[in-house]
C-alpha angles and dihedrals in degrees: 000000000000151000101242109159136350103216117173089239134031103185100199099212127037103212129114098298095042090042088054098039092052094044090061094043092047076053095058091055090254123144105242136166124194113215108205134169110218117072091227139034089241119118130205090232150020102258124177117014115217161010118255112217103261089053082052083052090055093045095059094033076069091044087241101104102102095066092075114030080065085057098051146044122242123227119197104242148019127251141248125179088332083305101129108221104196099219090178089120089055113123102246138104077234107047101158134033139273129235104213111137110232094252088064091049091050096053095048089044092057100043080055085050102046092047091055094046114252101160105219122189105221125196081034139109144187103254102171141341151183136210139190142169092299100038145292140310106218106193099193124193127208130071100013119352108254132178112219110199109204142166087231152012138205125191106209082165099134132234100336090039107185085197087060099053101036084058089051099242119167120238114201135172141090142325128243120274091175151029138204135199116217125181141159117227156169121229139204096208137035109280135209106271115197141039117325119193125197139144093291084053132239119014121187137197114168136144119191097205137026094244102042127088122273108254113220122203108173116173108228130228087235151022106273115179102177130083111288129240134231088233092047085053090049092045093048091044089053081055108056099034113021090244152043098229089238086302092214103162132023108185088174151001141179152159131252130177142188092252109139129195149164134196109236092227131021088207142048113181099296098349120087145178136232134165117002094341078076103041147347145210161142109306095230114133093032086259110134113077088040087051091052094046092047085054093056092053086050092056115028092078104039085056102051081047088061094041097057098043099245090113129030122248098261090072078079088069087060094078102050086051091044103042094026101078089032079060096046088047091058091050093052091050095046091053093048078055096060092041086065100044099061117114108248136102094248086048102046095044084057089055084049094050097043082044088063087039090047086056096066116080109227092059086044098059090049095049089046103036088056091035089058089028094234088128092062112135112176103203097246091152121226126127096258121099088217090062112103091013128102111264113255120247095246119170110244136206098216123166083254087060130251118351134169112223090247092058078063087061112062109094088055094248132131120260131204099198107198112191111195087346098130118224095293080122099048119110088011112167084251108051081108089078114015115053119228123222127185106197144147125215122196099190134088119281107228140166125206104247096005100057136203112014126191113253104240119209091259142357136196118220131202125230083251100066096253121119111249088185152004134175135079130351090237089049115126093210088070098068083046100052080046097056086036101063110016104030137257109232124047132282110283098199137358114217090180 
């Protein structure tokens, strides 16, 4: 092997967390290289079916958003345990979610990643490494050996994540209960679309559009853990339903299970983890790709940070303290989902109770504020109820003209919006770094869940979207918040 490139970053896995993760930090101005395995961004399926409305937020706070709102088709509200929770009051631009299966987000992802210059190695994958105190040796098979030297490297691998074993990173959780076929077909008859019960639990077939193929997912008698057959899916068709509905065509078929797991740690030294490479789990609720892509927005700008030398190393803590326990919630709530699934009385007369709680609005909007992640509130401390929560999308009145806060966004730097404050924060030491925005805003300030919140004079906004202060323009938290989270020396090195 040998030593080809040193780029800042080596992202081992190109789908849609790595994807996400390298395009903010290629707009950060930070060299990275995405290592994928396939040789092109196509899927044999379909996967996961849809954006939840905070990974549409994040999206447009990209300006990106738009891409793929045109793709796919919005539905009113989330889901929890099959219990449909509207969110359409919800304050956001996006409140509802988008059906978009997870090749067509990928596609237009990558189309967004390639015209802003990521470079990806395709047919390609992360065999080994090693790291020490200055960066990290990737030794990558596939098409010529080669040996990238980085500062850091994050495994966005998926499930089985080789950087995560090969950095020794426990995995706990727990073991599958249950098991579920999926498959996508072609059938000769008219099947029976819609949710089946029965005493092995909840059985699918549903097809969103004519043309496209008839999604199967059939709850099995028991925990299977190996690939599934043609002739298995048949048999358990024949099962559930007394029939195969003339089962002329699999294109493709697969296992899934209610294991759930979590890696201990999302970082070891130079060598962290993103996606599935950090946790799994059922796939109840329609959260983990959302979970993964919202990682890689946690994370993206906190590492070129560190890369360019505006920030110390330790920022990098911060995301396993910030995404860790937004990963165990999800978990937890997967796993609620399962429990009242399962076929028995006791089981099904809880699903009936938390159905009648689920009616009532204050328990919906928990349920759904946590299921969309709009309710997700990091502890950064501060007085302020908009510290720690996404900004709001407010329309703004700036000398530029209007502007919407996520217009502010899209170039993936931080913002101190000050609204009546004077010019007290012009020509600040740190403007290099934190854009300054004089603005008024004449409508009300309001959080999904927590409701009306009171405007403060001025505000300073993450990259991420997530408020690391709010108060007064004289308040000394503020130049704190400021050296906290974007550095206060200046940049050491640019790798960009």
């Amino acid at each position: 092997m040998h030593v080809d490139r040193s780029p800042s970053v080596v992202v081992a896995g190109g789908g849609p967390v790595g994807l996400m993760l390298a395009a903010e930090l290629m707009l950060a101005g930070t060299d990275v290289v995405v290592v994928e395995r396939r040789t092109s961004q196509a899927l044999e399926s379909s996967r996961a079916g849809g954006l939840h409305p905070r990974t549409l937020e994040v999206l447009d706070q990209r300006g990106v958003a738009d891409r793929f709102v045109s793709a796919g088709e919005p539905h009113p509200g989330v889901g929890f345990a099959h219990i449909p929770l509207g969110i359409s009051d919800f304050p956001s631009r996006h409140n509802y979610v988008l059906a978009l299966w997870q090749r067509d987000f990928e596609r237009i992802l990558a189309e967004w990643v390639a015209q802003i210059g990521v470079a990806i190695l395709r047919g390609r994958e992360v065999e080994s490494f090693e790291q020490d105190e200055t960066g990290v040796d990737v030794h990558i098979g596939g098409d010529g050996p080669t040996t990238l030297r980085a500062e850091y490297l994050v495994g966005c691998d998926g499930g089985r994540s080789l950087v995560r074993r090969a950095a020794g990173i426990d995995f706990v959780g727990t073991d599958a209960s249950t098991s579920w076929m999926i498959a996508e077909v072609e059938m000769g008859e008219e099947p029976e679309f819609g949710f089946r019960h029965d005493d092995a639990g909840t059985h699918a077939i549903g097809r969103r559009q004519p043309d496209e193929p008839i999604r199967l997912a059939l709850t099995e008698r028991e925990v299977d853990h190996r690939d599934p057959t043609v002739d298995e899916l048949r048999a358990t068709l024949i099962g559930v339903y007394g029939t195969d509905f003339d089962l002329q065509r699999v294109d493709w078929v697969s296992r899934f299970t209610d294991m759930t797991r979590q890696a201990v740690a999302y970082r070891d030294r130079r060598v962290l983890l993103a996606g599935d490479a950090a946790h799994v789990h059922p796939p109840h609720g329609g959260q983990g790709l959302n979970l993964g892509v919202q990682d890689a927005v946690n994370l993206g700008w906190k590492l070129a940070q560190v890369v360019s030398g505006v920030s110390p190393d330790s920022l990098l803590d911060t995301y396993h303290a910030e995404r860790q326990p937004v990963g165990a919630r999800v978990l937890r709530n997967t796993l609620a989902q399962v429990a009242l699934g399962l076929p028995d009385d006791r089981h099904r007369a809880l699903l009936d109770t938390m159905t009648e709680l689920l009616a009532l609005d204050e328990p919906r909007r928990h349920i759904a504020g946590m299921i969309s992640a709009l309710d997700l509130h990091y502890d950064l401390g501060g007085g302020h109820a908009l510290v720690g929560r996404r900004m709001p999308d407010l329309d703004l009145v700036t000398a530029e003209g209007p502007r919407r806060v996520f217009d502010l966004l899209h170039d993936a730097r931080p913002i101190l919006v000050a609204f009546d404050a004077g010019d007290g924060l012009d020509g600040v030491p740190w403007a290099d770094r934190v854009r300054t925005v004089h603005a008024t805003c004449d409508g009300r300030w309001e959080l999904p869940v927590v409701g009306e919140v009171d405007p403060p004079e001025a505000v300073l906004v993450r990259p991420d979207g997530y408020v690391a202060w709010a108060g007064e323009v004289g308040d000394p938290d503020l130049s704190r918040a400021r050296a906290t989270w974007f550095g206060s020396s200046s940049p050491t090195h640019s790798r960009a």
